[in-house]
Amino acid sequence: MLVPIEDIKVKNRLRKDLGDIAALAESMKRFGQISPIMITKKNELVAGGRRLEAARSLGWRTINAIEIDISDKLTKLEYELEENVQRRDFSQEEADDAVEKILKLRNPSLFRRILNAIIRFFKRFF
C-alpha cells in the first residue's frame, strides 16, 4: 500500500548511521522501490529507515509499505534487527561474476548480435 511519507513516524531506531543514502536513492530512482518498508497500524516505522530517507531525498510524497499488526516495543525491535541481520552481501566472487554477466549482456559478441537480429526477425513473423 502507498503511504504518505509525511505520515510516517520515526521513533528510536537501532541504526544510527544510515550510510550512503545517495547511492540507495540513485538505485531507487533507477529501479523503483524494490522492497516495501514496514510500518505499524499507527504509521510507526518498523523496518526500512534507509529506504524511507532515500525516498525523502528524491522528493517522493508516498512510499510502498507493508502494515504489520504489532504494538509492543520488543516485537518492533526484533523486526528491525531481523531485517538488518538476516541479509547477506554477495561474496567478491559472486559480485565479479555478476559484473561479468552484465558486461556480456551490454556488449554482446558479433555472433550474438547477429543471432539476436535473426531471432527478432523471425519473432515478428510468428
Tab-separated table of C-alpha atoms in Angstrom:
chain	number	residue	atom	x	y	z
A	1	MET	CA	0.000	0.000	0.000
A	2	LEU	CA	1.180	3.522	-0.664
A	3	VAL	CA	1.592	5.701	2.415
A	4	PRO	CA	2.277	9.445	2.518
A	5	ILE	CA	5.869	9.850	3.681
A	6	GLU	CA	4.922	12.795	5.902
A	7	ASP	CA	2.570	10.498	7.868
A	8	ILE	CA	5.319	8.040	8.864
A	9	LYS	CA	6.613	8.423	12.395
A	10	VAL	CA	10.270	7.557	13.008
A	11	LYS	CA	10.996	6.890	16.658
A	12	ASN	CA	14.043	5.395	18.394
A	13	ARG	CA	15.948	3.293	15.859
A	14	LEU	CA	18.810	0.850	16.261
A	15	ARG	CA	20.644	2.105	13.187
A	16	LYS	CA	22.199	5.491	13.809
A	17	ASP	CA	24.470	5.675	10.753
A	18	LEU	CA	22.335	5.426	7.615
A	19	GLY	CA	25.378	5.132	5.372
A	20	ASP	CA	25.366	6.209	1.740
A	21	ILE	CA	21.776	7.317	1.170
A	22	ALA	CA	22.726	8.916	-2.180
A	23	ALA	CA	23.646	5.522	-3.663
A	24	LEU	CA	20.407	3.956	-2.430
A	25	ALA	CA	18.438	6.946	-3.732
A	26	GLU	CA	20.070	6.550	-7.145
A	27	SER	CA	19.128	2.871	-7.140
A	28	MET	CA	15.544	3.690	-6.190
A	29	LYS	CA	15.404	6.377	-8.872
A	30	ARG	CA	16.566	3.880	-11.496
A	31	PHE	CA	14.759	0.704	-10.404
A	32	GLY	CA	11.994	1.981	-8.137
A	33	GLN	CA	11.378	0.734	-4.630
A	34	ILE	CA	12.207	-2.966	-4.743
A	35	SER	CA	11.244	-3.756	-1.141
A	36	PRO	CA	8.497	-2.060	0.857
A	37	ILE	CA	9.144	-0.559	4.258
A	38	MET	CA	7.281	-1.919	7.294
A	39	ILE	CA	5.050	0.225	9.492
A	40	THR	CA	2.601	-0.352	12.330
A	41	LYS	CA	-1.091	0.466	12.143
A	42	LYS	CA	-0.182	3.824	13.733
A	43	ASN	CA	2.303	4.516	10.885
A	44	GLU	CA	5.356	3.977	13.090
A	45	LEU	CA	8.382	2.827	11.109
A	46	VAL	CA	9.444	-0.711	11.975
A	47	ALA	CA	11.884	-1.505	9.143
A	48	GLY	CA	13.203	0.375	6.143
A	49	GLY	CA	14.685	3.569	7.529
A	50	ARG	CA	17.289	3.855	4.774
A	51	ARG	CA	14.652	3.375	2.054
A	52	LEU	CA	12.471	5.995	3.710
A	53	GLU	CA	15.324	8.523	3.818
A	54	ALA	CA	16.274	7.776	0.209
A	55	ALA	CA	12.661	8.328	-0.871
A	56	ARG	CA	12.601	11.631	1.025
A	57	SER	CA	15.815	12.736	-0.658
A	58	LEU	CA	14.222	12.001	-4.046
A	59	GLY	CA	11.223	14.166	-3.165
A	60	TRP	CA	8.782	11.264	-3.183
A	61	ARG	CA	5.485	12.039	-1.466
A	62	THR	CA	4.465	8.391	-0.939
A	63	ILE	CA	6.276	5.123	-0.322
A	64	ASN	CA	5.226	1.495	-0.598
A	65	ALA	CA	4.733	-0.036	2.842
A	66	ILE	CA	3.549	-3.201	4.488
A	67	GLU	CA	1.430	-2.659	7.578
A	68	ILE	CA	2.033	-5.120	10.373
A	69	ASP	CA	-0.138	-5.570	13.428
A	70	ILE	CA	2.284	-5.104	16.318
A	71	SER	CA	2.366	-2.526	19.053
A	72	ASP	CA	4.842	-3.738	21.660
A	73	LYS	CA	8.362	-2.340	21.659
A	74	LEU	CA	10.046	-5.734	21.901
A	75	THR	CA	8.483	-7.107	18.708
A	76	LYS	CA	9.199	-3.878	16.800
A	77	LEU	CA	12.823	-4.061	17.886
A	78	GLU	CA	13.050	-7.732	16.888
A	79	TYR	CA	11.657	-6.942	13.403
A	80	GLU	CA	14.115	-4.095	12.888
A	81	LEU	CA	17.042	-6.228	14.000
A	82	GLU	CA	15.955	-9.261	11.974
A	83	GLU	CA	15.628	-7.295	8.754
A	84	ASN	CA	19.163	-5.967	9.088
A	85	VAL	CA	20.839	-9.116	10.373
A	86	GLN	CA	19.310	-11.740	8.087
A	87	ARG	CA	20.645	-10.335	4.861
A	88	ARG	CA	23.851	-11.382	3.198
A	89	ASP	CA	26.029	-9.417	0.830
A	90	PHE	CA	27.389	-11.048	-2.299
A	91	SER	CA	30.843	-12.580	-1.954
A	92	GLN	CA	33.541	-10.921	-4.059
A	93	GLU	CA	33.404	-13.871	-6.486
A	94	GLU	CA	29.621	-13.569	-6.840
A	95	ALA	CA	29.872	-9.813	-7.413
A	96	ASP	CA	32.613	-10.307	-10.022
A	97	ASP	CA	30.507	-12.940	-11.833
A	98	ALA	CA	27.508	-10.599	-11.876
A	99	VAL	CA	29.563	-7.740	-13.330
A	100	GLU	CA	30.982	-10.079	-15.986
A	101	LYS	CA	27.479	-11.242	-16.995
A	102	ILE	CA	26.185	-7.669	-17.151
A	103	LEU	CA	29.101	-6.611	-19.346
A	104	LYS	CA	28.490	-9.554	-21.696
A	105	LEU	CA	24.799	-8.678	-21.970
A	106	ARG	CA	25.526	-4.998	-22.550
A	107	ASN	CA	28.277	-5.715	-25.090
A	108	PRO	CA	27.401	-8.926	-26.925
A	109	SER	CA	29.847	-10.514	-29.340
A	110	LEU	CA	29.359	-10.102	-33.077
A	111	PHE	CA	27.969	-13.636	-33.314
A	112	ARG	CA	25.457	-12.954	-30.512
A	113	ARG	CA	24.322	-9.674	-32.145
A	114	ILE	CA	23.717	-11.468	-35.465
A	115	LEU	CA	21.868	-14.298	-33.733
A	116	ASN	CA	19.704	-11.796	-31.791
A	117	ALA	CA	18.864	-9.964	-35.045
A	118	ILE	CA	17.794	-13.238	-36.679
A	119	ILE	CA	15.658	-14.148	-33.660
A	120	ARG	CA	13.965	-10.715	-33.662
A	121	PHE	CA	13.335	-11.009	-37.425
A	122	PHE	CA	11.567	-14.374	-37.045
A	123	LYS	CA	9.625	-13.298	-33.955
A	124	ARG	CA	7.950	-10.573	-35.998
A	125	PHE	CA	6.502	-13.202	-38.311
A	126	PHE	CA	5.434	-15.801	-35.742
